[in-house]
Amino acid sequence: GAVVSQHPSRVICKSGTSVKIECRSLDFQATTMFWYRQFPKQSLMLMATSNEGSKATYEQGVEKDKFLINHASLTLSTLTVTSAHPEDSSFYICSARAGGAGALGETQYFGPGTRLLVL
Amino acid sequence: QKEVEQDPGPLSVPEGAIVSLNCTYSNSAFQYFMWYRQYSRKGPELLMYTYSSGNKEDGRFTAQVDKSSKYISLFIRDSQPSDSATYLCAMRAWMDSSYKLIFGSGTRLLVRP
C-alpha cells in the first residue's frame, strides 16, 4: 500500500516552454501533498505544501508564479514549471500524506521523481 | 547550525557488516522520526518510522531514538550490496502553521561484495 506515482519520469524541454508534472496517490487519499526539489548529491528541498481544494503554501524563496501547483482532488496534484530555464533543471519529487491520527497518517510517501532538463 | 545534522559519508563497508547511521537534531519539538532510503535517481522510500524513544526493529533494520540526547540511529545488520544507497533521516515539525518534514542531508552507503 501507500504508492505514489509521478508522470513523466523524465522530460526534456526547450527554454521558455512550460512543463507539467503529475503526482498521484494510487491507493490512498492524500489530504496533503508536497513538492520537493533535489540537486545532485544534496538533500530534498521543500518547495511547497498543498492541501486538496486550497491554495498551495510556498516556501521562502520559491516563486509561486513560476511553480504553479494545483491539488484538484485527494489523489492528484500537479506542478507546472512555467517558462522553464536551464537553471530549473533538477529532480522534482512529490510526496503525499494521508493525514489522520497516528504515525501512519503523518508519514509522507514519495513518488519516484521527475528529472527535468531544460535546454 | 542546521536543525538536523547527518554525516554525508560516503560510508564504505564490506558485505555482512553491521552499519550504523546517525542523525542529531536541535529542536526538542520534533516528534515523529523516519528513515528513508533513496537509490540513485529514484524517490525516497520509507524504511522505518517511530515516535517514542527506544528501539524499533524490522527485519535487518533497527531504528533507535534517544530524545534526551536528540540523537537517532539506524542499524543495518548483515548488510548487502543492495543496501548501497543514500539514507535520509527525517523528523516532523510544526512550522508555519503546518506539519513539515525536516530532512538530514543524507548519508551515502556503499556495501562492497
JSON list of N, CA and C in Angstrom, two decimals, chain B residues 5-68:
[
{"chain": "B", "resi": 5, "resn": "GLU", "atom": "N", "xyz": [21.42, 17.33, 11.62]},
{"chain": "B", "resi": 5, "resn": "GLU", "atom": "CA", "xyz": [22.78, 17.09, 11.15]},
{"chain": "B", "resi": 5, "resn": "GLU", "atom": "C", "xyz": [22.96, 15.61, 10.82]},
{"chain": "B", "resi": 6, "resn": "GLN", "atom": "N", "xyz": [23.54, 15.36, 9.65]},
{"chain": "B", "resi": 6, "resn": "GLN", "atom": "CA", "xyz": [23.77, 13.98, 9.24]},
{"chain": "B", "resi": 6, "resn": "GLN", "atom": "C", "xyz": [25.08, 13.94, 8.47]},
{"chain": "B", "resi": 7, "resn": "ASP", "atom": "N", "xyz": [25.93, 13.01, 8.81]},
{"chain": "B", "resi": 7, "resn": "ASP", "atom": "CA", "xyz": [27.21, 12.87, 8.12]},
{"chain": "B", "resi": 7, "resn": "ASP", "atom": "C", "xyz": [26.95, 12.41, 6.69]},
{"chain": "B", "resi": 8, "resn": "PRO", "atom": "N", "xyz": [27.45, 13.15, 5.70]},
{"chain": "B", "resi": 8, "resn": "PRO", "atom": "CA", "xyz": [27.16, 12.79, 4.31]},
{"chain": "B", "resi": 8, "resn": "PRO", "atom": "C", "xyz": [27.88, 11.54, 3.81]},
{"chain": "B", "resi": 9, "resn": "GLY", "atom": "N", "xyz": [28.91, 11.10, 4.56]},
{"chain": "B", "resi": 9, "resn": "GLY", "atom": "CA", "xyz": [29.67, 9.94, 4.10]},
{"chain": "B", "resi": 9, "resn": "GLY", "atom": "C", "xyz": [30.57, 10.33, 2.93]},
{"chain": "B", "resi": 10, "resn": "PRO", "atom": "N", "xyz": [30.92, 9.42, 2.02]},
{"chain": "B", "resi": 10, "resn": "PRO", "atom": "CA", "xyz": [30.34, 8.08, 1.94]},
{"chain": "B", "resi": 10, "resn": "PRO", "atom": "C", "xyz": [30.88, 7.13, 2.99]},
{"chain": "B", "resi": 11, "resn": "LEU", "atom": "N", "xyz": [30.04, 6.17, 3.33]},
{"chain": "B", "resi": 11, "resn": "LEU", "atom": "CA", "xyz": [30.40, 5.13, 4.27]},
{"chain": "B", "resi": 11, "resn": "LEU", "atom": "C", "xyz": [30.53, 3.84, 3.49]},
{"chain": "B", "resi": 12, "resn": "SER", "atom": "N", "xyz": [31.74, 3.25, 3.51]},
{"chain": "B", "resi": 12, "resn": "SER", "atom": "CA", "xyz": [32.00, 2.04, 2.75]},
{"chain": "B", "resi": 12, "resn": "SER", "atom": "C", "xyz": [32.26, 0.88, 3.71]},
{"chain": "B", "resi": 13, "resn": "VAL", "atom": "N", "xyz": [31.50, -0.19, 3.56]},
{"chain": "B", "resi": 13, "resn": "VAL", "atom": "CA", "xyz": [31.63, -1.35, 4.45]},
{"chain": "B", "resi": 13, "resn": "VAL", "atom": "C", "xyz": [31.63, -2.62, 3.64]},
{"chain": "B", "resi": 14, "resn": "PRO", "atom": "N", "xyz": [32.21, -3.69, 4.16]},
{"chain": "B", "resi": 14, "resn": "PRO", "atom": "CA", "xyz": [32.15, -4.98, 3.46]},
{"chain": "B", "resi": 14, "resn": "PRO", "atom": "C", "xyz": [30.80, -5.65, 3.67]},
{"chain": "B", "resi": 15, "resn": "GLU", "atom": "N", "xyz": [30.42, -6.46, 2.74]},
{"chain": "B", "resi": 15, "resn": "GLU", "atom": "CA", "xyz": [29.17, -7.21, 2.85]},
{"chain": "B", "resi": 15, "resn": "GLU", "atom": "C", "xyz": [29.14, -7.99, 4.16]},
{"chain": "B", "resi": 16, "resn": "GLY", "atom": "N", "xyz": [27.99, -7.98, 4.82]},
{"chain": "B", "resi": 16, "resn": "GLY", "atom": "CA", "xyz": [27.84, -8.68, 6.08]},
{"chain": "B", "resi": 16, "resn": "GLY", "atom": "C", "xyz": [28.11, -7.84, 7.32]},
{"chain": "B", "resi": 17, "resn": "ALA", "atom": "N", "xyz": [28.65, -6.65, 7.13]},
{"chain": "B", "resi": 17, "resn": "ALA", "atom": "CA", "xyz": [28.96, -5.78, 8.26]},
{"chain": "B", "resi": 17, "resn": "ALA", "atom": "C", "xyz": [27.68, -5.19, 8.85]},
{"chain": "B", "resi": 18, "resn": "ILE", "atom": "N", "xyz": [27.79, -4.75, 10.10]},
{"chain": "B", "resi": 18, "resn": "ILE", "atom": "CA", "xyz": [26.72, -4.00, 10.73]},
{"chain": "B", "resi": 18, "resn": "ILE", "atom": "C", "xyz": [26.97, -2.52, 10.46]},
{"chain": "B", "resi": 19, "resn": "VAL", "atom": "N", "xyz": [25.95, -1.86, 9.94]},
{"chain": "B", "resi": 19, "resn": "VAL", "atom": "CA", "xyz": [26.07, -0.45, 9.59]},
{"chain": "B", "resi": 19, "resn": "VAL", "atom": "C", "xyz": [25.32, 0.39, 10.62]},
{"chain": "B", "resi": 20, "resn": "SER", "atom": "N", "xyz": [25.93, 1.48, 11.00]},
{"chain": "B", "resi": 20, "resn": "SER", "atom": "CA", "xyz": [25.30, 2.42, 11.92]},
{"chain": "B", "resi": 20, "resn": "SER", "atom": "C", "xyz": [25.22, 3.79, 11.25]},
{"chain": "B", "resi": 21, "resn": "LEU", "atom": "N", "xyz": [24.01, 4.28, 11.10]},
{"chain": "B", "resi": 21, "resn": "LEU", "atom": "CA", "xyz": [23.77, 5.60, 10.51]},
{"chain": "B", "resi": 21, "resn": "LEU", "atom": "C", "xyz": [23.12, 6.48, 11.57]},
{"chain": "B", "resi": 22, "resn": "ASN", "atom": "N", "xyz": [23.54, 7.74, 11.63]},
{"chain": "B", "resi": 22, "resn": "ASN", "atom": "CA", "xyz": [23.10, 8.58, 12.74]},
{"chain": "B", "resi": 22, "resn": "ASN", "atom": "C", "xyz": [22.69, 9.98, 12.30]},
{"chain": "B", "resi": 23, "resn": "CYS", "atom": "N", "xyz": [21.81, 10.56, 13.09]},
{"chain": "B", "resi": 23, "resn": "CYS", "atom": "CA", "xyz": [21.44, 11.95, 12.92]},
{"chain": "B", "resi": 23, "resn": "CYS", "atom": "C", "xyz": [21.30, 12.60, 14.29]},
{"chain": "B", "resi": 24, "resn": "THR", "atom": "N", "xyz": [21.67, 13.85, 14.37]},
{"chain": "B", "resi": 24, "resn": "THR", "atom": "CA", "xyz": [21.41, 14.62, 15.58]},
{"chain": "B", "resi": 24, "resn": "THR", "atom": "C", "xyz": [20.50, 15.78, 15.21]},
{"chain": "B", "resi": 25, "resn": "TYR", "atom": "N", "xyz": [19.78, 16.25, 16.19]},
{"chain": "B", "resi": 25, "resn": "TYR", "atom": "CA", "xyz": [18.86, 17.36, 15.92]},
{"chain": "B", "resi": 25, "resn": "TYR", "atom": "C", "xyz": [18.86, 18.32, 17.09]},
{"chain": "B", "resi": 26, "resn": "SER", "atom": "N", "xyz": [18.39, 19.51, 16.82]},
{"chain": "B", "resi": 26, "resn": "SER", "atom": "CA", "xyz": [18.46, 20.55, 17.85]},
{"chain": "B", "resi": 26, "resn": "SER", "atom": "C", "xyz": [17.09, 20.96, 18.39]},
{"chain": "B", "resi": 27, "resn": "ASN", "atom": "N", "xyz": [16.04, 20.65, 17.66]},
{"chain": "B", "resi": 27, "resn": "ASN", "atom": "CA", "xyz": [14.70, 21.10, 18.04]},
{"chain": "B", "resi": 27, "resn": "ASN", "atom": "C", "xyz": [14.00, 20.03, 18.88]},
{"chain": "B", "resi": 28, "resn": "SER", "atom": "N", "xyz": [13.79, 20.32, 20.14]},
{"chain": "B", "resi": 28, "resn": "SER", "atom": "CA", "xyz": [13.17, 19.33, 21.02]},
{"chain": "B", "resi": 28, "resn": "SER", "atom": "C", "xyz": [11.70, 19.11, 20.70]},
{"chain": "B", "resi": 29, "resn": "ALA", "atom": "N", "xyz": [11.15, 19.95, 19.82]},
{"chain": "B", "resi": 29, "resn": "ALA", "atom": "CA", "xyz": [9.74, 19.80, 19.44]},
{"chain": "B", "resi": 29, "resn": "ALA", "atom": "C", "xyz": [9.53, 18.74, 18.36]},
{"chain": "B", "resi": 30, "resn": "PHE", "atom": "N", "xyz": [10.61, 18.23, 17.78]},
{"chain": "B", "resi": 30, "resn": "PHE", "atom": "CA", "xyz": [10.45, 17.17, 16.77]},
{"chain": "B", "resi": 30, "resn": "PHE", "atom": "C", "xyz": [9.76, 15.97, 17.40]},
{"chain": "B", "resi": 31, "resn": "GLN", "atom": "N", "xyz": [8.86, 15.37, 16.63]},
{"chain": "B", "resi": 31, "resn": "GLN", "atom": "CA", "xyz": [8.09, 14.25, 17.15]},
{"chain": "B", "resi": 31, "resn": "GLN", "atom": "C", "xyz": [8.40, 12.97, 16.38]},
{"chain": "B", "resi": 32, "resn": "TYR", "atom": "N", "xyz": [7.72, 12.75, 15.27]},
{"chain": "B", "resi": 32, "resn": "TYR", "atom": "CA", "xyz": [7.94, 11.52, 14.52]},
{"chain": "B", "resi": 32, "resn": "TYR", "atom": "C", "xyz": [9.31, 11.54, 13.84]},
{"chain": "B", "resi": 33, "resn": "PHE", "atom": "N", "xyz": [9.94, 10.37, 13.87]},
{"chain": "B", "resi": 33, "resn": "PHE", "atom": "CA", "xyz": [11.29, 10.23, 13.29]},
{"chain": "B", "resi": 33, "resn": "PHE", "atom": "C", "xyz": [11.24, 9.13, 12.24]},
{"chain": "B", "resi": 34, "resn": "MET", "atom": "N", "xyz": [11.80, 9.43, 11.11]},
{"chain": "B", "resi": 34, "resn": "MET", "atom": "CA", "xyz": [11.71, 8.49, 9.98]},
{"chain": "B", "resi": 34, "resn": "MET", "atom": "C", "xyz": [13.05, 8.30, 9.31]},
{"chain": "B", "resi": 35, "resn": "TRP", "atom": "N", "xyz": [13.22, 7.15, 8.72]},
{"chain": "B", "resi": 35, "resn": "TRP", "atom": "CA", "xyz": [14.38, 6.88, 7.87]},
{"chain": "B", "resi": 35, "resn": "TRP", "atom": "C", "xyz": [13.89, 6.51, 6.48]},
{"chain": "B", "resi": 36, "resn": "TYR", "atom": "N", "xyz": [14.49, 7.16, 5.51]},
{"chain": "B", "resi": 36, "resn": "TYR", "atom": "CA", "xyz": [14.18, 6.89, 4.12]},
{"chain": "B", "resi": 36, "resn": "TYR", "atom": "C", "xyz": [15.45, 6.39, 3.43]},
{"chain": "B", "resi": 37, "resn": "ARG", "atom": "N", "xyz": [15.26, 5.53, 2.44]},
{"chain": "B", "resi": 37, "resn": "ARG", "atom": "CA", "xyz": [16.35, 5.06, 1.61]},
{"chain": "B", "resi": 37, "resn": "ARG", "atom": "C", "xyz": [16.10, 5.59, 0.21]},
{"chain": "B", "resi": 38, "resn": "GLN", "atom": "N", "xyz": [17.14, 6.12, -0.41]},
{"chain": "B", "resi": 38, "resn": "GLN", "atom": "CA", "xyz": [17.00, 6.65, -1.75]},
{"chain": "B", "resi": 38, "resn": "GLN", "atom": "C", "xyz": [18.10, 6.09, -2.64]},
{"chain": "B", "resi": 39, "resn": "TYR", "atom": "N", "xyz": [17.67, 5.35, -3.65]},
{"chain": "B", "resi": 39, "resn": "TYR", "atom": "CA", "xyz": [18.61, 4.88, -4.65]},
{"chain": "B", "resi": 39, "resn": "TYR", "atom": "C", "xyz": [18.83, 6.00, -5.66]},
{"chain": "B", "resi": 40, "resn": "SER", "atom": "N", "xyz": [19.94, 5.90, -6.37]},
{"chain": "B", "resi": 40, "resn": "SER", "atom": "CA", "xyz": [20.30, 6.95, -7.31]},
{"chain": "B", "resi": 40, "resn": "SER", "atom": "C", "xyz": [19.19, 7.17, -8.33]},
{"chain": "B", "resi": 41, "resn": "ARG", "atom": "N", "xyz": [18.81, 8.42, -8.51]},
{"chain": "B", "resi": 41, "resn": "ARG", "atom": "CA", "xyz": [17.80, 8.82, -9.50]},
{"chain": "B", "resi": 41, "resn": "ARG", "atom": "C", "xyz": [16.41, 8.25, -9.21]},
{"chain": "B", "resi": 42, "resn": "LYS", "atom": "N", "xyz": [16.14, 7.96, -7.95]},
{"chain": "B", "resi": 42, "resn": "LYS", "atom": "CA", "xyz": [14.83, 7.47, -7.55]},
{"chain": "B", "resi": 42, "resn": "LYS", "atom": "C", "xyz": [14.30, 8.32, -6.40]},
{"chain": "B", "resi": 43, "resn": "GLY", "atom": "N", "xyz": [12.99, 8.21, -6.14]},
{"chain": "B", "resi": 43, "resn": "GLY", "atom": "CA", "xyz": [12.43, 8.90, -5.00]},
{"chain": "B", "resi": 43, "resn": "GLY", "atom": "C", "xyz": [12.74, 8.17, -3.71]},
{"chain": "B", "resi": 44, "resn": "PRO", "atom": "N", "xyz": [12.72, 8.87, -2.57]},
{"chain": "B", "resi": 44, "resn": "PRO", "atom": "CA", "xyz": [12.97, 8.22, -1.28]},
{"chain": "B", "resi": 44, "resn": "PRO", "atom": "C", "xyz": [11.90, 7.17, -0.95]},
{"chain": "B", "resi": 45, "resn": "GLU", "atom": "N", "xyz": [12.33, 6.12, -0.32]},
{"chain": "B", "resi": 45, "resn": "GLU", "atom": "CA", "xyz": [11.45, 5.02, 0.08]},
{"chain": "B", "resi": 45, "resn": "GLU", "atom": "C", "xyz": [11.46, 4.94, 1.61]},
{"chain": "B", "resi": 46, "resn": "LEU", "atom": "N", "xyz": [10.29, 4.97, 2.21]},
{"chain": "B", "resi": 46, "resn": "LEU", "atom": "CA", "xyz": [10.20, 4.92, 3.66]},
{"chain": "B", "resi": 46, "resn": "LEU", "atom": "C", "xyz": [10.66, 3.55, 4.17]},
{"chain": "B", "resi": 47, "resn": "LEU", "atom": "N", "xyz": [11.62, 3.57, 5.09]},
{"chain": "B", "resi": 47, "resn": "LEU", "atom": "CA", "xyz": [12.11, 2.34, 5.70]},
{"chain": "B", "resi": 47, "resn": "LEU", "atom": "C", "xyz": [11.46, 2.11, 7.05]},
{"chain": "B", "resi": 48, "resn": "MET", "atom": "N", "xyz": [11.52, 3.12, 7.90]},
{"chain": "B", "resi": 48, "resn": "MET", "atom": "CA", "xyz": [11.01, 2.95, 9.26]},
{"chain": "B", "resi": 48, "resn": "MET", "atom": "C", "xyz": [10.56, 4.30, 9.80]},
{"chain": "B", "resi": 49, "resn": "TYR", "atom": "N", "xyz": [9.59, 4.25, 10.69]},
{"chain": "B", "resi": 49, "resn": "TYR", "atom": "CA", "xyz": [9.18, 5.45, 11.39]},
{"chain": "B", "resi": 49, "resn": "TYR", "atom": "C", "xyz": [8.93, 5.09, 12.84]},
{"chain": "B", "resi": 50, "resn": "THR", "atom": "N", "xyz": [9.18, 6.02, 13.71]},
{"chain": "B", "resi": 50, "resn": "THR", "atom": "CA", "xyz": [8.96, 5.79, 15.12]},
{"chain": "B", "resi": 50, "resn": "THR", "atom": "C", "xyz": [8.63, 7.09, 15.81]},
{"chain": "B", "resi": 51, "resn": "TYR", "atom": "N", "xyz": [7.98, 6.98, 16.93]},
{"chain": "B", "resi": 51, "resn": "TYR", "atom": "CA", "xyz": [7.53, 8.17, 17.65]},
{"chain": "B", "resi": 51, "resn": "TYR", "atom": "C", "xyz": [8.27, 8.35, 18.97]},
{"chain": "B", "resi": 52, "resn": "SER", "atom": "N", "xyz": [8.46, 7.28, 19.68]},
{"chain": "B", "resi": 52, "resn": "SER", "atom": "CA", "xyz": [8.98, 7.43, 21.03]},
{"chain": "B", "resi": 52, "resn": "SER", "atom": "C", "xyz": [10.45, 7.02, 21.11]},
{"chain": "B", "resi": 53, "resn": "SER", "atom": "N", "xyz": [11.07, 7.35, 22.22]},
{"chain": "B", "resi": 53, "resn": "SER", "atom": "CA", "xyz": [12.43, 6.92, 22.47]},
{"chain": "B", "resi": 53, "resn": "SER", "atom": "C", "xyz": [12.46, 5.40, 22.60]},
{"chain": "B", "resi": 54, "resn": "GLY", "atom": "N", "xyz": [13.57, 4.82, 22.20]},
{"chain": "B", "resi": 54, "resn": "GLY", "atom": "CA", "xyz": [13.69, 3.37, 22.29]},
{"chain": "B", "resi": 54, "resn": "GLY", "atom": "C", "xyz": [14.04, 2.79, 20.93]},
{"chain": "B", "resi": 55, "resn": "ASN", "atom": "N", "xyz": [13.91, 1.48, 20.84]},
{"chain": "B", "resi": 55, "resn": "ASN", "atom": "CA", "xyz": [14.26, 0.76, 19.62]},
{"chain": "B", "resi": 55, "resn": "ASN", "atom": "C", "xyz": [13.02, 0.23, 18.92]},
{"chain": "B", "resi": 56, "resn": "LYS", "atom": "N", "xyz": [13.12, 0.17, 17.60]},
{"chain": "B", "resi": 56, "resn": "LYS", "atom": "CA", "xyz": [12.08, -0.47, 16.80]},
{"chain": "B", "resi": 56, "resn": "LYS", "atom": "C", "xyz": [12.78, -1.30, 15.74]},
{"chain": "B", "resi": 57, "resn": "GLU", "atom": "N", "xyz": [12.39, -2.55, 15.65]},
{"chain": "B", "resi": 57, "resn": "GLU", "atom": "CA", "xyz": [13.09, -3.48, 14.76]},
{"chain": "B", "resi": 57, "resn": "GLU", "atom": "C", "xyz": [12.18, -3.92, 13.63]},
{"chain": "B", "resi": 58, "resn": "ASP", "atom": "N", "xyz": [12.77, -4.05, 12.43]},
{"chain": "B", "resi": 58, "resn": "ASP", "atom": "CA", "xyz": [12.02, -4.56, 11.28]},
{"chain": "B", "resi": 58, "resn": "ASP", "atom": "C", "xyz": [13.01, -5.31, 10.41]},
{"chain": "B", "resi": 59, "resn": "GLY", "atom": "N", "xyz": [13.02, -6.63, 10.55]},
{"chain": "B", "resi": 59, "resn": "GLY", "atom": "CA", "xyz": [13.96, -7.43, 9.78]},
{"chain": "B", "resi": 59, "resn": "GLY", "atom": "C", "xyz": [15.39, -7.10, 10.13]},
{"chain": "B", "resi": 60, "resn": "ARG", "atom": "N", "xyz": [16.17, -6.73, 9.14]},
{"chain": "B", "resi": 60, "resn": "ARG", "atom": "CA", "xyz": [17.57, -6.41, 9.38]},
{"chain": "B", "resi": 60, "resn": "ARG", "atom": "C", "xyz": [17.78, -4.98, 9.86]},
{"chain": "B", "resi": 61, "resn": "PHE", "atom": "N", "xyz": [16.72, -4.22, 9.94]},
{"chain": "B", "resi": 61, "resn": "PHE", "atom": "CA", "xyz": [16.82, -2.80, 10.30]},
{"chain": "B", "resi": 61, "resn": "PHE", "atom": "C", "xyz": [16.32, -2.56, 11.73]},
{"chain": "B", "resi": 62, "resn": "THR", "atom": "N", "xyz": [17.06, -1.73, 12.45]},
{"chain": "B", "resi": 62, "resn": "THR", "atom": "CA", "xyz": [16.65, -1.30, 13.78]},
{"chain": "B", "resi": 62, "resn": "THR", "atom": "C", "xyz": [16.78, 0.21, 13.85]},
{"chain": "B", "resi": 63, "resn": "ALA", "atom": "N", "xyz": [15.70, 0.88, 14.21]},
{"chain": "B", "resi": 63, "resn": "ALA", "atom": "CA", "xyz": [15.72, 2.32, 14.41]},
{"chain": "B", "resi": 63, "resn": "ALA", "atom": "C", "xyz": [15.77, 2.60, 15.90]},
{"chain": "B", "resi": 64, "resn": "GLN", "atom": "N", "xyz": [16.61, 3.54, 16.27]},
{"chain": "B", "resi": 64, "resn": "GLN", "atom": "CA", "xyz": [16.78, 3.87, 17.68]},
{"chain": "B", "resi": 64, "resn": "GLN", "atom": "C", "xyz": [16.63, 5.37, 17.85]},
{"chain": "B", "resi": 65, "resn": "VAL", "atom": "N", "xyz": [15.87, 5.76, 18.86]},
{"chain": "B", "resi": 65, "resn": "VAL", "atom": "CA", "xyz": [15.65, 7.18, 19.14]},
{"chain": "B", "resi": 65, "resn": "VAL", "atom": "C", "xyz": [16.01, 7.46, 20.59]},
{"chain": "B", "resi": 66, "resn": "ASP", "atom": "N", "xyz": [16.80, 8.49, 20.79]},
{"chain": "B", "resi": 66, "resn": "ASP", "atom": "CA", "xyz": [17.12, 8.94, 22.14]},
{"chain": "B", "resi": 66, "resn": "ASP", "atom": "C", "xyz": [16.76, 10.42, 22.21]},
{"chain": "B", "resi": 67, "resn": "LYS", "atom": "N", "xyz": [15.56, 10.69, 22.68]},
{"chain": "B", "resi": 67, "resn": "LYS", "atom": "CA", "xyz": [15.09, 12.07, 22.69]},
{"chain": "B", "resi": 67, "resn": "LYS", "atom": "C", "xyz": [15.88, 12.93, 23.68]},
{"chain": "B", "resi": 68, "resn": "SER", "atom": "N", "xyz": [16.35, 12.34, 24.75]},
{"chain": "B", "resi": 68, "resn": "SER", "atom": "CA", "xyz": [17.09, 13.13, 25.74]},
{"chain": "B", "resi": 68, "resn": "SER", "atom": "C", "xyz": [18.40, 13.65, 25.16]}
]
